[in-house]
Each structure stands twice: as C-alpha cells, then as structure tokens.
Short mmCIF file of C-alpha atoms in Angstrom, two decimals:
data_model
loop_
_atom_site.label_atom_id
_atom_site.label_comp_id
_atom_site.label_asym_id
_atom_site.label_seq_id
_atom_site.Cartn_x
_atom_site.Cartn_y
_atom_site.Cartn_z
CA MET A 1 74.73 -125.78 -79.74
CA ASP A 2 73.60 -121.68 -80.38
CA PHE A 3 70.96 -122.96 -82.56
CA TRP A 4 69.02 -125.70 -80.12
CA ASN A 5 69.57 -123.28 -77.28
CA ALA A 6 67.55 -120.75 -79.30
CA PHE A 7 64.87 -123.03 -80.02
CA ALA A 8 64.22 -124.60 -76.57
CA SER A 9 63.92 -120.66 -76.35
CA LEU A 10 61.07 -120.08 -78.48
CA PHE A 11 59.20 -122.69 -76.92
CA SER A 12 59.32 -121.47 -73.16
CA ASN A 13 57.94 -118.25 -74.53
CA PHE A 14 54.92 -120.00 -75.03
CA GLY A 15 54.82 -120.40 -70.79
CA ASN A 16 53.99 -116.92 -71.37
CA LEU A 17 50.87 -117.53 -73.37
CA THR A 18 47.90 -116.92 -72.02
CA TRP A 19 44.28 -117.38 -73.18
CA GLN A 20 43.60 -113.85 -73.72
CA MET A 21 46.29 -114.08 -76.43
CA VAL A 22 44.80 -116.41 -78.18
CA VAL A 23 41.62 -114.78 -78.30
CA MET A 24 42.95 -111.83 -79.85
CA TRP A 25 44.73 -113.61 -82.16
CA GLY A 26 41.37 -114.20 -83.62
CA ILE A 27 39.80 -111.41 -83.00
CA GLY A 28 43.49 -110.31 -85.06
CA ALA A 29 42.65 -112.33 -87.88
CA LEU A 30 38.48 -111.03 -88.08
CA LEU A 31 39.97 -107.22 -88.27
CA ILE A 32 42.56 -108.57 -91.35
CA TYR A 33 39.66 -110.55 -93.02
CA LEU A 34 36.93 -107.78 -92.91
CA ALA A 35 39.09 -105.58 -94.21
CA ILE A 36 40.78 -107.75 -97.15
CA ALA A 37 37.14 -109.92 -97.26
CA LYS A 38 34.98 -107.45 -97.15
CA LYS A 39 36.23 -103.88 -97.73
CA MET A 40 35.44 -102.81 -94.30
CA GLU A 41 37.85 -99.42 -93.75
CA PRO A 42 40.83 -102.04 -95.09
CA SER A 43 43.48 -99.00 -94.32
CA LEU A 44 42.50 -98.79 -91.08
CA LEU A 45 41.50 -102.41 -89.68
CA LEU A 46 44.16 -104.03 -91.84
CA PRO A 47 47.22 -102.79 -89.56
CA MET A 48 44.95 -102.48 -85.83
CA GLY A 49 44.10 -106.26 -86.32
CA PHE A 50 47.76 -106.92 -87.56
CA GLY A 51 49.40 -104.91 -83.88
CA ALA A 52 46.78 -106.69 -82.39
CA ILE A 53 48.17 -110.04 -83.40
CA LEU A 54 51.75 -108.63 -82.51
CA VAL A 55 51.03 -107.15 -79.33
CA ASN A 56 49.52 -110.96 -78.09
CA LEU A 57 52.96 -112.71 -79.16
CA PRO A 58 54.82 -114.31 -76.02
CA LEU A 59 57.55 -111.88 -75.03
CA SER A 60 57.18 -109.55 -78.31
CA GLY A 61 60.08 -108.03 -78.75
CA ALA A 62 57.70 -104.77 -80.65
CA ILE A 63 57.04 -103.75 -77.39
CA THR A 64 57.62 -102.54 -74.33
CA GLN A 65 57.93 -105.44 -72.07
CA GLY A 66 59.85 -105.36 -68.58
CA ASP A 67 63.06 -103.50 -69.43
CA THR A 68 62.87 -103.96 -72.73
CA VAL A 69 62.00 -101.25 -74.99
CA GLY A 70 60.45 -102.39 -78.28
CA PRO A 71 60.96 -100.17 -81.38
CA ILE A 72 56.50 -99.98 -82.22
CA SER A 73 56.13 -99.09 -78.56
CA ALA A 74 58.67 -95.89 -79.21
CA LEU A 75 56.65 -95.14 -82.49
CA PHE A 76 53.17 -95.03 -80.55
CA GLU A 77 54.83 -92.82 -78.03
CA ALA A 78 55.79 -90.59 -80.90
CA GLY A 79 52.51 -90.55 -82.73
CA MET A 80 49.52 -91.43 -80.70
CA SER A 81 50.52 -90.60 -76.96
CA ASN A 82 50.45 -86.22 -77.99
CA GLU A 83 48.36 -87.13 -80.55
CA LEU A 84 50.30 -85.98 -83.16
CA PHE A 85 48.97 -89.24 -85.82
CA PRO A 86 44.97 -88.23 -85.53
CA LEU A 87 46.29 -84.42 -85.87
CA LEU A 88 48.45 -85.10 -89.48
CA LEU A 89 45.09 -86.74 -90.71
CA PHE A 90 42.76 -84.07 -90.19
CA ILE A 91 45.10 -81.79 -92.27
CA GLY A 92 44.76 -84.58 -94.93
CA ILE A 93 41.05 -84.31 -94.48
CA GLY A 94 40.81 -81.24 -94.77
CA ALA A 95 42.61 -80.67 -98.22
CA MET A 96 40.14 -83.58 -99.74
CA ILE A 97 37.00 -81.92 -97.92
CA ASP A 98 34.80 -79.26 -100.33
CA PHE A 99 32.94 -77.18 -97.95
CA GLY A 100 31.49 -75.17 -101.01
CA PRO A 101 28.04 -76.79 -100.48
CA LEU A 102 27.94 -75.85 -96.98
CA LEU A 103 28.47 -72.30 -98.26
CA ALA A 104 25.86 -72.10 -100.83
CA ALA A 105 23.04 -73.76 -98.17
CA PRO A 106 24.50 -72.48 -94.95
CA ARG A 107 21.28 -74.09 -93.21
CA THR A 108 22.26 -77.55 -93.59
CA LEU A 109 25.08 -76.54 -90.42
CA LEU A 110 21.87 -77.29 -88.06
CA LEU A 111 21.71 -81.08 -89.77
CA GLY A 112 25.04 -82.05 -88.96
CA ALA A 113 25.04 -80.09 -85.53
CA ALA A 114 21.25 -82.12 -84.51
CA ALA A 115 23.23 -85.83 -85.23
CA GLN A 116 25.67 -84.71 -82.38
CA VAL A 117 22.84 -85.80 -80.42
CA GLY A 118 23.84 -89.41 -80.68
CA VAL A 119 27.11 -88.62 -79.08
CA ALA A 120 25.50 -86.37 -76.31
CA ALA A 121 22.83 -89.22 -75.67
CA THR A 122 25.44 -91.87 -75.67
CA PHE A 123 27.08 -90.11 -73.22
CA PHE A 124 24.64 -89.94 -70.38
CA MET A 125 24.25 -93.59 -71.72
CA ALA A 126 27.93 -94.35 -70.30
CA LEU A 127 27.02 -92.95 -67.21
CA PHE A 128 24.06 -94.42 -66.27
CA MET A 129 25.99 -97.98 -67.00
CA GLY A 130 28.80 -96.68 -64.84
CA PHE A 131 31.17 -95.31 -67.02
CA ASN A 132 33.05 -91.74 -65.45
CA PRO A 133 32.42 -89.21 -67.46
CA ASN A 134 35.77 -89.22 -69.40
CA GLU A 135 34.85 -92.55 -70.01
CA ALA A 136 31.55 -92.01 -71.35
CA ALA A 137 32.98 -88.74 -73.59
CA SER A 138 35.13 -90.52 -75.44
CA ILE A 139 32.41 -93.69 -76.09
CA GLY A 140 29.79 -90.77 -77.40
CA ILE A 141 31.80 -89.46 -79.30
CA ILE A 142 31.89 -92.39 -81.67
CA GLY A 143 28.61 -91.34 -82.85
CA GLY A 144 30.30 -89.04 -84.45
CA ALA A 145 31.72 -91.01 -87.42
CA ASP A 146 35.13 -89.32 -87.01
CA GLY A 147 38.33 -91.57 -86.30
CA PRO A 148 40.64 -89.26 -86.06
CA THR A 149 38.30 -87.43 -83.14
CA SER A 150 38.24 -90.59 -81.40
CA ILE A 151 41.20 -91.26 -81.01
CA PHE A 152 42.22 -87.70 -80.42
CA LEU A 153 39.60 -87.69 -77.54
CA THR A 154 40.31 -91.00 -75.96
CA MET A 155 43.72 -90.31 -75.80
CA LYS A 156 42.60 -87.26 -73.67
CA LEU A 157 40.56 -88.48 -71.45
CA ALA A 158 40.07 -92.30 -71.34
CA PRO A 159 43.68 -93.85 -73.06
CA HIS A 160 43.15 -97.08 -71.92
CA LEU A 161 39.82 -97.31 -73.79
CA LEU A 162 41.32 -96.34 -76.74
CA GLY A 163 41.81 -99.78 -78.06
CA ALA A 164 37.83 -100.30 -77.55
CA VAL A 165 36.59 -96.91 -78.88
CA ALA A 166 38.83 -97.14 -82.30
CA VAL A 167 37.92 -100.78 -82.83
CA ALA A 168 33.97 -99.66 -82.69
CA ALA A 169 34.65 -96.37 -84.10
CA TYR A 170 36.21 -97.63 -87.16
CA THR A 171 33.74 -100.59 -88.00
CA TYR A 172 30.64 -98.79 -87.10
CA MET A 173 31.80 -96.43 -89.72
CA SER A 174 32.51 -99.21 -92.60
CA LEU A 175 28.83 -100.40 -91.45
CA VAL A 176 27.07 -96.84 -92.38
CA PRO A 177 25.91 -98.33 -95.85
CA LEU A 178 23.99 -101.00 -93.44
CA ILE A 179 23.03 -98.67 -90.26
CA GLN A 180 21.47 -95.87 -91.74
CA PRO A 181 19.24 -97.06 -94.74
CA PRO A 182 16.99 -98.74 -92.05
CA ILE A 183 16.19 -95.72 -89.57
CA MET A 184 15.70 -93.84 -92.44
CA ALA A 185 13.28 -95.47 -94.02
CA LEU A 186 11.14 -95.95 -90.59
CA LEU A 187 11.34 -92.18 -89.72
CA THR A 188 10.59 -90.81 -93.51
CA THR A 189 8.00 -90.74 -95.49
CA LYS A 190 7.71 -91.83 -99.46
CA LYS A 191 6.62 -88.35 -100.09
CA GLU A 192 9.51 -86.93 -98.30
CA ARG A 193 11.51 -89.32 -99.42
CA LEU A 194 11.39 -88.02 -103.17
CA ILE A 195 11.60 -84.03 -102.26
CA ARG A 196 13.98 -82.28 -104.95
CA MET A 197 16.02 -79.79 -103.66
CA LYS A 198 16.93 -76.41 -105.31
CA SER A 199 20.10 -76.72 -107.17
CA LEU A 200 23.58 -75.52 -105.27
CA ARG A 201 24.81 -71.73 -106.39
CA THR A 202 28.40 -71.76 -106.90
CA VAL A 203 30.38 -70.67 -104.04
CA SER A 204 34.36 -68.38 -105.07
CA LYS A 205 37.81 -69.05 -103.58
CA SER A 206 37.02 -66.30 -101.68
CA GLU A 207 34.60 -67.30 -99.71
CA LYS A 208 35.83 -70.78 -98.95
CA LEU A 209 39.11 -69.43 -97.88
CA PHE A 210 37.50 -66.42 -95.79
CA PHE A 211 35.53 -69.21 -94.23
CA ALA A 212 38.39 -71.72 -92.74
CA VAL A 213 39.80 -68.27 -91.43
CA LEU A 214 36.94 -67.66 -90.04
CA VAL A 215 36.08 -71.18 -88.37
CA THR A 216 39.24 -71.51 -86.52
CA ILE A 217 39.99 -67.25 -85.39
CA VAL A 218 36.07 -68.60 -83.85
CA THR A 219 36.89 -71.77 -82.35
CA ILE A 220 40.18 -70.02 -80.43
CA LEU A 221 38.11 -67.44 -79.31
CA LEU A 222 35.06 -70.01 -78.09
CA ILE A 223 36.68 -73.36 -77.48
CA PRO A 224 40.10 -73.14 -77.46
CA ASP A 225 41.01 -76.79 -76.45
CA ALA A 226 39.50 -77.72 -80.51
CA SER A 227 40.99 -75.51 -82.15
CA PRO A 228 44.05 -78.48 -82.66
CA LEU A 229 41.92 -79.91 -84.31
CA ILE A 230 40.01 -77.65 -86.47
CA GLY A 231 43.23 -75.43 -87.03
CA MET A 232 45.02 -78.46 -88.82
CA LEU A 233 41.33 -78.94 -90.31
CA MET A 234 41.51 -75.40 -91.91
CA LEU A 235 44.58 -75.42 -92.98
CA GLY A 236 44.11 -78.65 -94.85
CA ASN A 237 41.41 -77.26 -96.67
CA PHE A 238 43.20 -73.51 -97.37
CA LEU A 239 46.20 -75.09 -99.01
CA ARG A 240 43.54 -76.96 -101.23
CA GLU A 241 42.05 -73.49 -102.00
CA CYS A 242 44.31 -71.10 -102.29
CA LYS A 243 44.91 -73.23 -105.42
CA VAL A 244 48.98 -72.64 -105.14
CA THR A 245 50.10 -75.31 -103.27
CA GLU A 246 49.10 -78.23 -105.44
CA ARG A 247 52.25 -80.35 -104.32
CA LEU A 248 51.37 -79.99 -100.36
CA VAL A 249 47.66 -80.76 -101.22
CA GLN A 250 49.16 -83.87 -103.42
CA ALA A 251 50.81 -84.60 -100.53
CA SER A 252 48.65 -84.41 -97.54
CA GLN A 253 45.76 -86.27 -99.86
CA ASN A 254 48.27 -88.82 -100.44
CA GLU A 255 52.02 -90.05 -98.99
CA ILE A 256 50.86 -87.84 -95.43
CA ILE A 257 47.28 -89.30 -94.97
CA ASN A 258 48.74 -92.54 -96.26
CA ILE A 259 51.87 -93.11 -93.60
CA VAL A 260 50.18 -91.84 -91.19
CA THR A 261 47.07 -94.09 -91.54
CA ILE A 262 49.67 -97.51 -91.60
CA PHE A 263 51.31 -96.13 -88.19
CA LEU A 264 47.52 -95.15 -86.88
CA GLY A 265 46.32 -98.32 -87.19
CA THR A 266 49.14 -100.01 -86.20
CA SER A 267 49.80 -97.70 -82.82
CA VAL A 268 45.75 -98.76 -81.67
CA GLY A 269 46.40 -102.84 -82.46
CA LEU A 270 48.84 -102.17 -80.26
CA THR A 271 46.40 -101.52 -77.14
CA MET A 272 44.34 -104.08 -77.77
CA GLN A 273 46.76 -106.48 -75.53
CA GLY A 274 44.42 -108.88 -74.26
CA ASP A 275 44.46 -108.24 -70.31
CA ARG A 276 43.03 -105.24 -70.88
CA PHE A 277 40.89 -105.38 -74.22
CA LEU A 278 38.70 -108.54 -72.90
CA GLN A 279 36.76 -107.13 -70.60
CA ALA A 280 33.35 -106.49 -70.22
CA GLU A 281 32.87 -102.89 -70.70
CA THR A 282 34.67 -103.59 -74.18
CA LEU A 283 31.37 -105.36 -75.05
CA LEU A 284 29.46 -102.59 -73.75
CA ILE A 285 31.39 -99.74 -75.69
CA ILE A 286 30.25 -101.44 -78.95
CA LEU A 287 27.22 -101.38 -78.02
CA LEU A 288 26.95 -98.17 -77.12
CA GLY A 289 28.68 -97.84 -80.48
CA ILE A 290 26.04 -98.91 -82.80
CA VAL A 291 23.55 -97.10 -80.81
CA ALA A 292 25.31 -93.41 -80.92
CA PHE A 293 25.37 -94.19 -84.48
CA GLY A 294 21.87 -95.09 -84.41
CA VAL A 295 20.44 -91.44 -82.48
CA ALA A 296 22.60 -89.84 -84.88
CA THR A 297 20.99 -91.00 -87.97
CA ALA A 298 17.55 -90.21 -86.42
CA GLY A 299 18.63 -86.80 -85.21
CA GLY A 300 19.82 -85.56 -88.23
CA VAL A 301 17.24 -87.28 -90.45
CA ILE A 302 14.63 -85.21 -87.87
CA ALA A 303 15.88 -82.16 -87.64
CA ALA A 304 15.67 -82.10 -91.44
CA LYS A 305 11.82 -82.96 -91.16
CA LEU A 306 11.55 -80.23 -88.25
CA MET A 307 13.16 -77.34 -90.88
CA ASN A 308 10.63 -78.25 -93.42
CA LEU A 309 8.07 -76.50 -90.62
CA ILE A 310 10.40 -73.58 -91.34
CA TRP A 311 11.08 -73.44 -94.63
CA ARG A 312 8.15 -74.84 -96.56
CA LYS A 313 8.51 -73.14 -99.71
CA ASN A 314 12.24 -74.63 -99.51
CA PRO A 315 12.30 -78.11 -98.52
CA VAL A 316 14.58 -80.13 -97.32
CA ASN A 317 14.85 -83.91 -98.69
CA PRO A 318 15.48 -85.68 -94.53
CA LEU A 319 17.25 -88.39 -96.42
CA ILE A 320 20.38 -85.66 -96.22
CA GLY A 321 19.68 -85.49 -92.56
CA SER A 322 21.28 -88.79 -91.85
CA ALA A 323 24.68 -87.11 -93.46
CA GLY A 324 25.30 -85.10 -90.28
CA VAL A 325 27.15 -87.61 -88.75
CA SER A 326 30.95 -86.74 -90.19
CA ALA A 327 31.91 -90.65 -92.05
CA VAL A 328 33.08 -87.90 -94.80
CA PRO A 329 32.00 -88.44 -97.82
CA MET A 330 30.08 -92.08 -97.21
CA ALA A 331 27.73 -91.23 -94.96
CA ALA A 332 26.65 -88.16 -97.95
CA ARG A 333 26.58 -91.02 -100.54
CA VAL A 334 24.39 -93.40 -98.55
CA SER A 335 21.69 -90.40 -98.28
CA HIS A 336 22.51 -90.49 -102.17
CA ASN A 337 22.21 -94.01 -102.96
CA VAL A 338 18.82 -94.26 -100.66
CA GLY A 339 17.16 -91.48 -102.66
CA GLN A 340 18.06 -93.08 -105.73
CA LYS A 341 16.09 -95.79 -104.70
CA TYR A 342 12.72 -94.32 -104.75
CA ASP A 343 13.64 -91.47 -108.06
CA PRO A 344 16.77 -92.16 -110.05
CA SER A 345 17.41 -88.74 -111.86
CA ASN A 346 17.36 -86.85 -108.15
CA TYR A 347 20.54 -86.26 -106.95
CA LEU A 348 21.48 -85.47 -103.65
CA LEU A 349 25.35 -86.02 -102.88
CA MET A 350 26.15 -82.55 -103.12
CA HIS A 351 22.83 -81.37 -101.01
CA ALA A 352 24.20 -84.06 -98.50
CA MET A 353 27.94 -83.26 -98.46
CA GLY A 354 26.84 -79.61 -96.88
CA PRO A 355 25.35 -81.16 -93.68
CA ASN A 356 28.17 -83.94 -93.72
CA VAL A 357 31.06 -81.43 -93.46
CA ALA A 358 29.23 -79.23 -90.96
CA GLY A 359 29.50 -83.21 -88.89
CA VAL A 360 33.14 -82.67 -89.40
CA ILE A 361 33.54 -79.68 -87.42
CA GLY A 362 30.93 -80.70 -85.12
CA THR A 363 32.40 -83.50 -83.82
CA ALA A 364 35.78 -81.31 -83.32
CA VAL A 365 34.29 -78.97 -81.61
CA ILE A 366 32.16 -81.50 -79.27
CA ALA A 367 35.62 -82.91 -78.63
CA GLY A 368 36.92 -79.75 -78.03
CA TYR A 369 34.04 -79.32 -75.01
CA TYR A 370 34.59 -82.57 -73.49
CA ILE A 371 38.15 -81.80 -72.87
CA ALA A 372 38.25 -78.05 -71.25
CA THR A 373 35.42 -79.56 -68.96
CA LEU A 374 36.73 -83.33 -68.43
CA ALA A 375 40.51 -83.29 -68.56
CA LYS A 376 42.78 -82.58 -65.67
#
C-alpha cells in the first residue's frame, strides 16, 4: 500500500511541471554537453548544468520550497549569499599566479587597465537598454573575463541576475580562443604581429612579496570595497612566493579550489529556476556579454598600438594586449598561439602574462568601485 501511495505521489508531482522547467532541463543538458563533449570550462559548466536540472524538478527536495528547507539551498546560503565561495577561489587563483612578468615589465599594467574598457562600455550599453545601474554593472563585469569576480559583484548588486551573468561569463571565458583571434587579426598588421619583444628580467622573491603587500595596502586605502577580492588574491600569492608554506599552496591550488568550484557551480545552477531565468533580459545579458569580451579585447590591442608611439625603441607586440582580460592563463596562451602562427620562433607567452595578471587586479578593482558607488 505504501508503495502504491509513493508511486501515485510521484506522478502527482508532475502536475506542478511547467514548460519553463522542461526548457531548463534542456539548457542544463546543453551545459553538461558543452562541458563533456566540447571541454568548455567543464569544472564549472558541468555542476552548473546539473544544478539547473535539479532546481527545475517538480517539488525538488534539494531546494527550499514552502516550509521545506532543502539541503542545497542551505549550501547556497552558506557560501554564495555571503560571497564566501568567490573569495576562497581567489585564494587559489592567487596561489597559481606569477606576478613576475608584470613586475619585469610594469608598462603592461596599462594593457590590463585598457582591457577594462569592455566593462565600462557594456555598463553604459546596458543602461541604454533599460537595465538599472546595479544590473548594468553586473552585466558589464562579464567583460573582465573573471568568473569569481562576476559572481561576487552580482551577488552584491543584482543577485536576481546571477544565473544569467555566471553562464555568460564562464561560457565566454571558455570561448576566448574563438572570440579573440579574429579581433586581434582585424586590428593589427602583419608587421605588428611579428614584433619581437626583449627578454624579461628575473624578478626576485623579495620584489614579489613586497608587491603583494603593497597592492593589498593601496587597495584597502583607496578602494576598500575591492579589498576582499584583492586581499584574498594577494594572500594566495604571498603563500606561493614566500616558499615556506608548500602544503597551504598545494591545498589552495588543488583541494580548496576544486571543492569550492563544485559547490559554486552547483549553487549558481540552483539560481537558474525556469520562471526567473527564461526572461528576455537573459538573452540581452548573453548578447551584451559577447560585446563586453569583444570591446575588452579590442581595448587591450589598441592600447598596445598606442604604447608603441611612445616606446618606439622597445615596442610591444599588440597581440599581447588582448591578454588584458583576466582569463588566466587562457588569454595569454591565445596571444602566444596567434603570434606563433606568423612566427613560430616568437615566444610571447611570458610577455602576455603581464597584462593577463594585471587584468585580474583591474577587474577586481572595478568591481570594488561599483560596490562602493552602487551598493546600498
């Protein structure tokens, strides 16, 4: 008897099924397919897709519905509503980043800053399309190509857009090798792509440690709201460069970042409830996201070309300007790979890492500025 009651209850739940839920099953399945078959940011798109399916099951016990508190909803509250997961990810990112190329060529900091034009331009475009300032800032930050920062800012300013912003940010991050090369080719000449840059000097451990502390202090003094992200980034980097905390570095680079990535991806998927996600604004966010990436790439390349008007005797290969977005190290590899197509013996990877890591800092600073000026 209990078996038949349970069986009947199962089918009665489908009375709560909506077309939005069915569509979201398809979107969740698409994210999982892209993660597995196309290897597009699989560590995030896969749990994100799984979470999207889970949250759109009729009367899912995984999420909070009515008086029933779902365990995964509790996970979301524990790590996303207080921005804990993005901060933990930034410790891991900091532990993997080498700021040596940036310190060896400080002028590349300008390229990381220039790429943020994509964030600013998309902000104003979103305002023009009818989004309010908080929403526009959350959409614009997609151009920074930094998933944790996008999530951190969106949770602060426009949490109702989290699903759309996160999907756009991580999807486009995985498409950097497809999005950037055509823009780089359009904005540069063959002669510019063949520019060889001088070898970088060796940066000492003391310089790297001093840089981590200095950036943290300056950020706290000038843009306090950016200090959580920058602080955790520099903490992870300080652990890496001090050379006496190998176990902590290994944990930050592996166990911590892997566990948090699973929880973060799943939690983002839980925000993709069909009735909220399937809105016209979601499509606009996705479209604006690609614009943000394109403008950011163009901004970095054009800035490099302008720099060559100043540093004529020590020119910059404009291809590394595209690495000013903070998709580390993917964007730097794209710059290097495009350069190798024109000169297989021209190694741009380490040069491109300078603007690449500068982009991480730049995007976090802009996020802090938006929080300081827009958060209530």
